[in-house]
Short mmCIF file of C-alpha atoms in Angstrom, two decimals:
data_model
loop_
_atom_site.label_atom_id
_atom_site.label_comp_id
_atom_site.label_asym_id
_atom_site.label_seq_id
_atom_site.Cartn_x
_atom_site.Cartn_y
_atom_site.Cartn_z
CA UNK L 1 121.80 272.02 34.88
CA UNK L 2 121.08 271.21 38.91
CA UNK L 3 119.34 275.10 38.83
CA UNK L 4 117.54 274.62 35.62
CA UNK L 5 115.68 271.72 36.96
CA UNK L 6 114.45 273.72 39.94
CA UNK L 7 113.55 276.59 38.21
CA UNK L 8 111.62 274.64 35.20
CA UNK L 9 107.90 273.98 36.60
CA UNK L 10 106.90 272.04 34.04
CA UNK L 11 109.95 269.61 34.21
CA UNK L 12 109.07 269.11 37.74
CA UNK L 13 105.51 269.06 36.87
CA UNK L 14 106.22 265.94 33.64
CA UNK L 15 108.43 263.72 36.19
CA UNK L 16 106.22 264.06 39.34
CA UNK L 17 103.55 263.23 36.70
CA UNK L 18 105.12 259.83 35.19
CA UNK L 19 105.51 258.65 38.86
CA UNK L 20 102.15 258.75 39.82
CA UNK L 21 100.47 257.51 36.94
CA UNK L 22 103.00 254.75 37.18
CA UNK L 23 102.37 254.11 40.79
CA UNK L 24 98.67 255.74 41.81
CA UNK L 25 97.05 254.79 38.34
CA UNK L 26 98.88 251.75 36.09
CA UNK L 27 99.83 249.94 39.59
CA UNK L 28 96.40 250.25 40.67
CA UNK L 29 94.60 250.40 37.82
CA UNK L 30 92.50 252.49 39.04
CA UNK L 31 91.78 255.35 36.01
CA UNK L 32 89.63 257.53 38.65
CA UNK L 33 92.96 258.77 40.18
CA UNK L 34 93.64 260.76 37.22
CA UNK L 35 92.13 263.36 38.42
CA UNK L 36 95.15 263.35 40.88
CA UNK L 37 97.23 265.56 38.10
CA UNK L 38 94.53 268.42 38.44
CA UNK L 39 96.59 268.31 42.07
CA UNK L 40 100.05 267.97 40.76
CA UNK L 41 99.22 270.81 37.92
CA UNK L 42 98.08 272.97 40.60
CA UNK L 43 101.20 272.52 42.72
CA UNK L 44 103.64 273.09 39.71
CA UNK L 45 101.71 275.05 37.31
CA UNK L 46 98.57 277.22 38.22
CA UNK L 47 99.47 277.39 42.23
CA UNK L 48 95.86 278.64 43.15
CA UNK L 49 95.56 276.81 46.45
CA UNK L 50 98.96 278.61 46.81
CA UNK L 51 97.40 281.60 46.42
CA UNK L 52 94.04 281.40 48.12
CA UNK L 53 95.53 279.53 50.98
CA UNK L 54 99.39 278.76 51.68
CA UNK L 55 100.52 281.91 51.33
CA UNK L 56 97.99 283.05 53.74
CA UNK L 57 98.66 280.35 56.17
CA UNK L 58 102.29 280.90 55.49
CA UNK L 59 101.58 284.84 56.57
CA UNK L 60 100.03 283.78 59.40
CA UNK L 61 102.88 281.34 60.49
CA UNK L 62 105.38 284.89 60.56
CA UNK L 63 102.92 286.97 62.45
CA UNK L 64 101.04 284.98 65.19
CA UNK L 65 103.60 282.76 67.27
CA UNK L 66 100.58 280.74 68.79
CA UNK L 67 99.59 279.63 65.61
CA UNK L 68 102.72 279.22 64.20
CA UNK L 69 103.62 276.56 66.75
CA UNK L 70 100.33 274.82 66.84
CA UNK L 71 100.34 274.47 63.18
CA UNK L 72 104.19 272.90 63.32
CA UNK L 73 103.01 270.44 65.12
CA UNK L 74 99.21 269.93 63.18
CA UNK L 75 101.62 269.56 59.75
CA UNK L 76 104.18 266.91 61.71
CA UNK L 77 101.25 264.92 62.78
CA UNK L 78 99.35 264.81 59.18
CA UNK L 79 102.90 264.37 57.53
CA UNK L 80 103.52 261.43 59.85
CA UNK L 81 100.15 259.87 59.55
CA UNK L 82 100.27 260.14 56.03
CA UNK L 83 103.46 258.46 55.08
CA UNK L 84 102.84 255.94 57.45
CA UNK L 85 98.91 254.90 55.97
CA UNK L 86 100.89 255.32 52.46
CA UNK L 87 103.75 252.74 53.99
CA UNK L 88 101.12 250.51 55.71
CA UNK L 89 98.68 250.49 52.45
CA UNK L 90 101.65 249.88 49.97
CA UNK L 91 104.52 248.26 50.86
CA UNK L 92 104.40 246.52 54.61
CA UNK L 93 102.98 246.52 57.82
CA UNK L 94 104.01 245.26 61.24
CA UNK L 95 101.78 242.21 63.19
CA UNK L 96 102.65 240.97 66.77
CA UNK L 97 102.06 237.15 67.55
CA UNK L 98 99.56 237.10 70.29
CA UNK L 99 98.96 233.02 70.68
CA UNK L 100 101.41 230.37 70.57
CA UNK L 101 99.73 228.56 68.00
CA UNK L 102 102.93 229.01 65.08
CA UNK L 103 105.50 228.11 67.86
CA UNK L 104 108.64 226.97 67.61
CA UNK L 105 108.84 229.05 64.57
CA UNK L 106 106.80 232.38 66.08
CA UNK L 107 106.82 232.79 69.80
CA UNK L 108 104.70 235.08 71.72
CA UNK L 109 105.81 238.39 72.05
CA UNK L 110 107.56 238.35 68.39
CA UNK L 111 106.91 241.54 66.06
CA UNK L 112 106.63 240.79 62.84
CA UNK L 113 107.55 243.18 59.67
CA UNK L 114 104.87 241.29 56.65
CA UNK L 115 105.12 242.38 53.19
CA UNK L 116 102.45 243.54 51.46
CA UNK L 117 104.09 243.82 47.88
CA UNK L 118 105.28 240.03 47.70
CA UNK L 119 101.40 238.87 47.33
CA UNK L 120 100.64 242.37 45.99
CA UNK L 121 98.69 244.66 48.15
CA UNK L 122 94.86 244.84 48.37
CA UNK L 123 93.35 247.37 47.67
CA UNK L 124 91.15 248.56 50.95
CA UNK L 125 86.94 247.47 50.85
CA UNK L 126 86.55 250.47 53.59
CA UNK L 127 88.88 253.36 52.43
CA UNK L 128 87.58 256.01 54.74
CA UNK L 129 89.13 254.62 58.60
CA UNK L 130 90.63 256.25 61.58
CA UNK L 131 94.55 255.74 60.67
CA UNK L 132 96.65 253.77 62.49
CA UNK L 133 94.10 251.31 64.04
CA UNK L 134 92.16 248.10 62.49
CA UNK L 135 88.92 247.71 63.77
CA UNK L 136 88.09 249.76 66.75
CA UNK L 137 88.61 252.91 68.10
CA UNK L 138 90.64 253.07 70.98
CA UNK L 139 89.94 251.92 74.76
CA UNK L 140 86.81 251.09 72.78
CA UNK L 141 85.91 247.08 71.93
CA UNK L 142 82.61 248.24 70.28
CA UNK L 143 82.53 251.49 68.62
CA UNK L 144 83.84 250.85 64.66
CA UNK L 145 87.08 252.74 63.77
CA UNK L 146 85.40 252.67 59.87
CA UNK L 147 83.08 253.86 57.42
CA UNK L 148 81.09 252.15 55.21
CA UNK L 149 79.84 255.08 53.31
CA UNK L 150 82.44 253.84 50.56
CA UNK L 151 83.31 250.31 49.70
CA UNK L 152 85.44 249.13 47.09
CA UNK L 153 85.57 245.65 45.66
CA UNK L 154 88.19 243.47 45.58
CA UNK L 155 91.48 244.21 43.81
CA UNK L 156 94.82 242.99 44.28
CA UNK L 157 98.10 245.06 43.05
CA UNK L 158 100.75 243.51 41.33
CA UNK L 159 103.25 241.47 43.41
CA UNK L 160 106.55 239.71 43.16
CA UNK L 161 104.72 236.34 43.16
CA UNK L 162 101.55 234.17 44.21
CA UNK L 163 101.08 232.12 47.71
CA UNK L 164 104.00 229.43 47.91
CA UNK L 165 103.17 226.19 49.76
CA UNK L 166 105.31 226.54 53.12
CA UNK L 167 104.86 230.45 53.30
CA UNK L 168 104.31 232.28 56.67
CA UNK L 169 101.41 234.07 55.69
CA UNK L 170 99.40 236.84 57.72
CA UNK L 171 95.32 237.12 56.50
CA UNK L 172 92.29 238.34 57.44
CA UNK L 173 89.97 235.55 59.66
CA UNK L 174 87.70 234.07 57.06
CA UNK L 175 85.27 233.62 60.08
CA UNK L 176 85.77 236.67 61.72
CA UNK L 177 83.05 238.26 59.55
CA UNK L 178 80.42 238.02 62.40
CA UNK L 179 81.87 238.57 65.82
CA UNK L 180 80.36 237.69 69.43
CA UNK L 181 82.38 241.42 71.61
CA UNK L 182 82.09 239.46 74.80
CA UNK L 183 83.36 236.35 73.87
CA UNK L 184 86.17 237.23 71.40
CA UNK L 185 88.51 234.17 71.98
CA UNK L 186 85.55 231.70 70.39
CA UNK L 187 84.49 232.49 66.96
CA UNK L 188 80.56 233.12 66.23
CA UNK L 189 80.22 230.22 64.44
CA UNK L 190 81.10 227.89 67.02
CA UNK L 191 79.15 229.92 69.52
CA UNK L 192 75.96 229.56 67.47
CA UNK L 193 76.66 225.81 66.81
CA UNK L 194 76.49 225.39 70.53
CA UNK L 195 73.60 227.59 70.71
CA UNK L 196 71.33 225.84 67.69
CA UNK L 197 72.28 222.22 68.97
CA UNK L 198 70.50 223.43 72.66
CA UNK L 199 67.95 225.46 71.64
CA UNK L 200 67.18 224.67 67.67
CA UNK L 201 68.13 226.25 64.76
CA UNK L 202 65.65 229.25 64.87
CA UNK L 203 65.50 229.81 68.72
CA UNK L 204 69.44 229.21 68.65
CA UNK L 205 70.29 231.77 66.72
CA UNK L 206 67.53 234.58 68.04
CA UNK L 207 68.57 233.75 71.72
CA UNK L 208 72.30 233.86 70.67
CA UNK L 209 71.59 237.67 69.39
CA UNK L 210 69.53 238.69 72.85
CA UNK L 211 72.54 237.19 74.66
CA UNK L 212 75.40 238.94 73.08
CA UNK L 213 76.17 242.11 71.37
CA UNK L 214 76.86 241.10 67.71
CA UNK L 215 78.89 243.05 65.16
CA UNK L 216 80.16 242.29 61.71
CA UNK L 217 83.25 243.57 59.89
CA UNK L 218 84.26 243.63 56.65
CA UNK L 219 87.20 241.42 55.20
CA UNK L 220 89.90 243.81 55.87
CA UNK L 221 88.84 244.74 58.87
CA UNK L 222 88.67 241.09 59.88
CA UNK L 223 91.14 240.05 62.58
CA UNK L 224 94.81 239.45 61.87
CA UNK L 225 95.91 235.81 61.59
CA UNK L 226 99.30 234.29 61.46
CA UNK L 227 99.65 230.29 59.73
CA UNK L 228 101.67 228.46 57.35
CA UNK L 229 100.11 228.11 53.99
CA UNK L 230 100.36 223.73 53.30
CA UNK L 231 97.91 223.95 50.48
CA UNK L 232 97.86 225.68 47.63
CA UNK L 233 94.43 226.08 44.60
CA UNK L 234 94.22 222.89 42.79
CA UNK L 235 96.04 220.86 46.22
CA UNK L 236 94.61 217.56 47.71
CA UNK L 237 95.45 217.65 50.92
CA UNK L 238 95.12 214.69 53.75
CA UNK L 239 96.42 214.10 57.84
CA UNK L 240 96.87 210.63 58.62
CA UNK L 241 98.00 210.49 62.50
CA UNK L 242 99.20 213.86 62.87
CA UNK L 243 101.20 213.43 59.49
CA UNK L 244 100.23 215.86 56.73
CA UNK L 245 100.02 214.85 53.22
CA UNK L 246 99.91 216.97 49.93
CA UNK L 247 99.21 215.50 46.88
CA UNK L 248 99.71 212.18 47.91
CA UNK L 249 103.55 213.39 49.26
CA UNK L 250 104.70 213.81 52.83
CA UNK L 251 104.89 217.75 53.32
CA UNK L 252 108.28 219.04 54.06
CA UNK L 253 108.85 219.02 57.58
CA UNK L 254 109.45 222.41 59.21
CA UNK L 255 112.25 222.22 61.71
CA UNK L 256 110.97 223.81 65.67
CA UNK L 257 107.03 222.03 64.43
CA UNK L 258 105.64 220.81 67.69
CA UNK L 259 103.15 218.08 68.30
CA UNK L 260 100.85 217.48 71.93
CA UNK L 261 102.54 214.39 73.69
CA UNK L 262 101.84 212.64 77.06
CA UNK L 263 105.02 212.06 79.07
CA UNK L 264 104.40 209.58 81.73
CA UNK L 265 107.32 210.07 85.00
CA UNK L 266 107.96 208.47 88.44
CA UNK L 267 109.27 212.54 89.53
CA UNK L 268 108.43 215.83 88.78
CA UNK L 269 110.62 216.86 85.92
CA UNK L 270 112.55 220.12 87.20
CA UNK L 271 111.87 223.95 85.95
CA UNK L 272 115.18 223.98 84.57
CA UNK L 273 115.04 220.80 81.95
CA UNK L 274 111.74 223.18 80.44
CA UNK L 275 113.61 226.68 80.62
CA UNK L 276 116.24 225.03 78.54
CA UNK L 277 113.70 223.39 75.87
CA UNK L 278 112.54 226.85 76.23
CA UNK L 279 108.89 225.20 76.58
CA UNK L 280 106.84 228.20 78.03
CA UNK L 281 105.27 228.02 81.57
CA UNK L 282 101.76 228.18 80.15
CA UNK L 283 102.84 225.00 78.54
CA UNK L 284 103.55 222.93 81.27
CA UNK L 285 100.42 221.34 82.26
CA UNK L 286 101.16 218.69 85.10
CA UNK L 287 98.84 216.48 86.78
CA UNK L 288 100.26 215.25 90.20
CA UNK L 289 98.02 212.55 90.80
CA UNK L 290 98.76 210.36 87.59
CA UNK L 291 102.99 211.78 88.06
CA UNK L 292 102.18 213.35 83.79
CA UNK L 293 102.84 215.84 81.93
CA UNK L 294 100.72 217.23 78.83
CA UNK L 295 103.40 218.71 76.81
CA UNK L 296 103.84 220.34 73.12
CA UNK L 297 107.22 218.62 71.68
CA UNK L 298 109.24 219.57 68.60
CA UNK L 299 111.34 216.36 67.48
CA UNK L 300 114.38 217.22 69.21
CA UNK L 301 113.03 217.77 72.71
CA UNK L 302 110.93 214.50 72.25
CA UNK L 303 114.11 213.14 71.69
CA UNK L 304 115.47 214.50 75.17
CA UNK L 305 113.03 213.37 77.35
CA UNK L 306 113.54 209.99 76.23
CA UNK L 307 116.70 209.90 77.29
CA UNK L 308 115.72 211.46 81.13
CA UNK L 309 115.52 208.05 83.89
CA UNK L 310 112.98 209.60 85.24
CA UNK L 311 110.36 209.36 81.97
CA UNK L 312 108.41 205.91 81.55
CA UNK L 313 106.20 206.35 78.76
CA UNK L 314 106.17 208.97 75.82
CA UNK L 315 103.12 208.74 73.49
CA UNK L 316 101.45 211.12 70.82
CA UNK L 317 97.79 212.66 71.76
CA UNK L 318 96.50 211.07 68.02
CA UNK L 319 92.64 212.78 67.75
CA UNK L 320 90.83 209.62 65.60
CA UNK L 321 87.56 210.21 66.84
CA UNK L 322 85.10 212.71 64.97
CA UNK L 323 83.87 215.45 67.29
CA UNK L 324 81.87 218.29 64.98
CA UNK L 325 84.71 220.82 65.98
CA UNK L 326 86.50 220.30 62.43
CA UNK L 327 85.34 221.94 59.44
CA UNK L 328 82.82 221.37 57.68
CA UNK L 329 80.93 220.33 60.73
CA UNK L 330 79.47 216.98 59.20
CA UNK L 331 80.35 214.47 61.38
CA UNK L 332 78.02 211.97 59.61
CA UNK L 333 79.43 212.47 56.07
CA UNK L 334 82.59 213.89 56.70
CA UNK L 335 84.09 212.16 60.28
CA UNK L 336 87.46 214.15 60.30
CA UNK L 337 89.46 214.89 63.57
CA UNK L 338 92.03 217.56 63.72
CA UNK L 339 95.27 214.31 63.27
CA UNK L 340 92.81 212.36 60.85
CA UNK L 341 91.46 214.81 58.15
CA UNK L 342 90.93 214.49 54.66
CA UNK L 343 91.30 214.43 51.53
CA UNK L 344 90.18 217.56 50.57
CA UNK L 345 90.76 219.68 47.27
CA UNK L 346 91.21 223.06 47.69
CA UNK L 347 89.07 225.28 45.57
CA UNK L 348 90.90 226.82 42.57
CA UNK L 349 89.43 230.27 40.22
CA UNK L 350 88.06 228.99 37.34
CA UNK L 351 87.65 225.68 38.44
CA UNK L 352 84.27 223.74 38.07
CA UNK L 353 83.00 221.48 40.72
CA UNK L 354 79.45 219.14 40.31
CA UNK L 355 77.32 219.84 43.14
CA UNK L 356 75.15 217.77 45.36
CA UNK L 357 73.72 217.59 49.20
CA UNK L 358 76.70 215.39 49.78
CA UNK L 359 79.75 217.52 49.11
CA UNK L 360 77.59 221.34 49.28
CA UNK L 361 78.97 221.30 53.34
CA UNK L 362 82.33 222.06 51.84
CA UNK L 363 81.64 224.73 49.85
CA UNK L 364 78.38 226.67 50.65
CA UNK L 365 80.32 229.45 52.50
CA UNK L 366 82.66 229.72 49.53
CA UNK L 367 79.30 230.31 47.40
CA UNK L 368 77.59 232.51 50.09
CA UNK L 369 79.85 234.20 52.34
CA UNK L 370 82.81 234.57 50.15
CA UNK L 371 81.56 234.95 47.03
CA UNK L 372 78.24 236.57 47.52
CA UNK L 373 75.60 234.63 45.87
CA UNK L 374 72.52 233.74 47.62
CA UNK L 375 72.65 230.09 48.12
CA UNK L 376 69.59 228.14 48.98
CA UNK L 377 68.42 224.29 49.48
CA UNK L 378 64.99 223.45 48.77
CA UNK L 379 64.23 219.29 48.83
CA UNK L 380 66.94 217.87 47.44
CA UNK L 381 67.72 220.78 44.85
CA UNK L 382 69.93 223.24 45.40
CA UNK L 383 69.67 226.99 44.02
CA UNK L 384 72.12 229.79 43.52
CA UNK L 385 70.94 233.38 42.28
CA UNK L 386 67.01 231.73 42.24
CA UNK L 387 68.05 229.14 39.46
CA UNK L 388 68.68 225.08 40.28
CA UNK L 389 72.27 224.34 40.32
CA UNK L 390 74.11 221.03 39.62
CA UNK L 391 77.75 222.68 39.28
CA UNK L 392 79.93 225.74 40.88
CA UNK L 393 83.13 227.80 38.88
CA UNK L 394 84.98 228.93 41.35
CA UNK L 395 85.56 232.98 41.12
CA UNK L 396 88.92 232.90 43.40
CA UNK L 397 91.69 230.74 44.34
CA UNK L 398 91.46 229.39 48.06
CA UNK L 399 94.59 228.07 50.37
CA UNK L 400 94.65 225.78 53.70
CA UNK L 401 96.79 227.55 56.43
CA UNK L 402 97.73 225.52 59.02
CA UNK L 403 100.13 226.67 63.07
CA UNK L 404 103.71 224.78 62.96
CA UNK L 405 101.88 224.22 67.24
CA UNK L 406 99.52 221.56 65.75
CA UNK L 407 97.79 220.69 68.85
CA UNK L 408 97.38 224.37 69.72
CA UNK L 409 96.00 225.86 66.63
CA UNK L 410 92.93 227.15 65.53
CA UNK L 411 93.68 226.90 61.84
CA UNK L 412 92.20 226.09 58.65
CA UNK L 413 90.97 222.69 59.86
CA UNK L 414 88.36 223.97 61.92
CA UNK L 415 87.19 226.68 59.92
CA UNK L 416 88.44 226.06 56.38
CA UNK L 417 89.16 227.50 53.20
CA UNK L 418 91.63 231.00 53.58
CA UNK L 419 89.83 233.39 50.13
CA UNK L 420 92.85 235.13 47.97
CA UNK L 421 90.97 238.33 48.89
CA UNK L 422 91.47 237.73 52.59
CA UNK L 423 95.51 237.09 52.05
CA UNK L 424 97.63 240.29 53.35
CA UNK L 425 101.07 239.68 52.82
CA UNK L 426 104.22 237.24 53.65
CA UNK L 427 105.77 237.24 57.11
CA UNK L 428 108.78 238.42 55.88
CA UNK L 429 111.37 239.01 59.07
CA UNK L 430 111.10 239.64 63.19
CA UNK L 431 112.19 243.29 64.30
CA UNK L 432 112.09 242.14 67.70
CA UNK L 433 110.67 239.46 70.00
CA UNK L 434 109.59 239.86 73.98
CA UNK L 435 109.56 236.78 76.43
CA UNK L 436 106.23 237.39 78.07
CA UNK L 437 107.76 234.98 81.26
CA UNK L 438 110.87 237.76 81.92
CA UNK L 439 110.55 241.57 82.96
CA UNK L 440 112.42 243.99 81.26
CA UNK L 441 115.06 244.49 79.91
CA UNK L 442 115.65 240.54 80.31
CA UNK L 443 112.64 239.93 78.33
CA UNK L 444 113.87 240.90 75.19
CA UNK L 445 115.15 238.45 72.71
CA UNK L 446 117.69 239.52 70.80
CA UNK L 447 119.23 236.32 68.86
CA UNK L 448 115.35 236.80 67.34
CA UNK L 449 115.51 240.25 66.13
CA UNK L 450 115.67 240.73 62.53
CA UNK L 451 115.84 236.83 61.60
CA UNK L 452 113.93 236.11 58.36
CA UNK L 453 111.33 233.99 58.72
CA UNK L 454 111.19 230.54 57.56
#
């Protein structure tokens, strides 16, 4: 039976088939890739690239050494690259945490493994990409690693489920569409704020681009970002002092969450009391002449420096006052702080929203940016596509990610709604984890490695 299967072609040929309709064409559903079976008949069935090629690359394997052993290595390199685009595309792909702005639940230096199949991957809007890198080539911060000969619109494979409130959720910046090279840290949006509120809107924005080099990027080549998802499509979501609420409900609190405190002392608290809170050196901002500390607290090391003799005063850095820095940038309408935000409804597909000059500052990027329609104000009216427009169906469902480090996040309240078509997968487990304050091989973590994430 074992040497009838190998020696009937168009067995092999039928069950090669069924897989890759079920996986290249139905999971997809993409019909174009059809044409992928003219491949698989030719492999099983006709064999002409056989003829008119492998068997004369296979001839000149046996009779030239040279190229024999430069073409080993050509075929382990395409093999490699190839399973590992078709591994990264498909099922999951691996994300370091660069900032400390999910800690205690990510640290610095931890290596993420994010599925792509419990969201459902998306399908790529540049296709044709140096593999193995996002959005630059390398030792370059400039020159595009992509094509946009080709670009496909957004479609999302089937997954195991949708966005869950409380999931660990790598995406694609939302406002990383537009991106100042020399000032990557800021985002261009708050860079041209600054700019317009100096200079006007016009002269802002011209002496912005003769300042800087400018690019743009695509959503999936957008920048890698790392949050908790707190609100889902259809969500109401409010902070009241630092506390978040969700449809009117306290949201779950996530154990290792940290919070900006000042801590008040009459003495220096000692290296070792941090080490053991395993609070990060970067993190321990002192100021000698007032004997404080600025400090980012979960619960239960709040709870030990209120014990310490040596700490007078403990209190919460509560933001109340309106600044412009939180989204949508309407401090006379909408006065929000990053503690003191809200409510807000998060946009949901399908869902119809009346549309004025008051409440368009919360969704004219959705409408522009994100969903591609040409949005203009005129007077007091307000046009989409050319026409007047009193009302807005959303075309995609929209979250609100948020860093467990609330003080030290640059998260959806600053630049807003997350699209479904920026989501990339669910941070599933770390593979391993590297204290940036030790040197090898000290520096690794390895209580961390392979923990699921929570």
């Amino acid at each position: 039976m074992k040497n009838n299967f190998r020696s009937n072609r168009w067995l092999k040929f039928t069950l090669v088939s069924i897989i890759y309709l079920l996986l290249f064409v139905v999971w997809t559903g993409n019909l174009w890739l059809i044409l992928g079976l003219v491949v698989i008949y030719d492999i099983y069935i006709s064999k002409y690239m056989n003829k008119w090629f492998w068997s004369r690359h296979k001839e000149l394997k046996r009779q030239n050494r040279t190229y024999k052993k430069t073409m080993e290595w050509v075929e382990a390199i395409v093999f490699a690259v190839v399973v590992t685009t078709f591994i990264r595309f498909f099922f999951f792909a691996m994300y370091v945490i660069p900032t400390p702005s999910m800690e205690k639940t990510l640290l610095v230096g931890d290596y993420l493994c994010v599925s792509k199949v419990a969201y459902g991957p998306s399908v790529p809007n540049t296709p044709i990409s140096f593999p193995l890198v996002h959005n630059t080539m390398p030792m370059s911060r400039t020159k595009k690693s992509y094509s946009e000969w080709i670009k496909w619109k957004y479609h999302r494979l089937k997954g195991f489920g949708p966005v869950q409130r409380g999931d660990v959720v790598v995406f694609n910046f939302p406002a990383g569409d537009t991106v100042v090279v020399e000032r990557m840290n800021e985002t261009y949006y708050d860079i041209l704020r600054d700019y317009q509120a100096r200079l006007g809107t016009d002269e802002g924005r011209r002496r912005l681009f003769s300042d800087y080099n400018i690019t743009r990027h695509p959503v999936d080549k957008r920048e890698n970002y790392v949050k908790r998802c707190v609100g889902i499509p259809g969500d109401v979501l409010e902070i009241r002092d630092m506390e978040l609420i969700v449809n009117g409900q306290p949201f779950p609190e996530i154990p290792g969450q940290q919070q900006m405190y000042l801590v008040q002392t009459d003495a220096p608290i000692g290296a070792t009391v941090f080490d053991n809170m395993k609070i990060p050196q970067r993190d321990r901002m002192y100021m000698r002449e007032t004997g404080s500390y600025y400090l980012p607290l979960t619960v239960e090391n709040l709870r030990k420096l209120e014990t310490m003799k040596n700490v007078l005063k403990i209190q919460p850095l509560v933001s109340r006052t309106a600044d412009g820095t939180t989204f949508p940038h309407d401090v006379q309408t909408y006065p929000w702080s990053r503690d003191n935000f809200g409510p807000l409804w998060i946009p949901q597909k399908g869902a119809t929203v009346e549309l004025d000059l008051e409440n368009l500052p919360l969704y004219e990027r959705i409408i522009d940016a994100y969903e591609g329609h040409d949005l203009r104000v005129q007077g007091d009216v307000i046009y989409i596509d050319g026409s007047p427009a009193s009302s807005y169906t959303f075309a995609m469902d929209y979250y609100f990610m948020m860093g467990d480090n609330r003080h030290n996040s640059a998260d959806s309240r600053y630049w807003g709604f997350v699209p479904e078509d920026h989501i990339v997968g669910k941070a599933s487990f770390i593979w391993l984890s590297m204290d940036e304050d030790k040197k090898f091989p000290a520096n690794i973590r390895w209580r961390r490695m392979f923990t699921k994430i929570r």
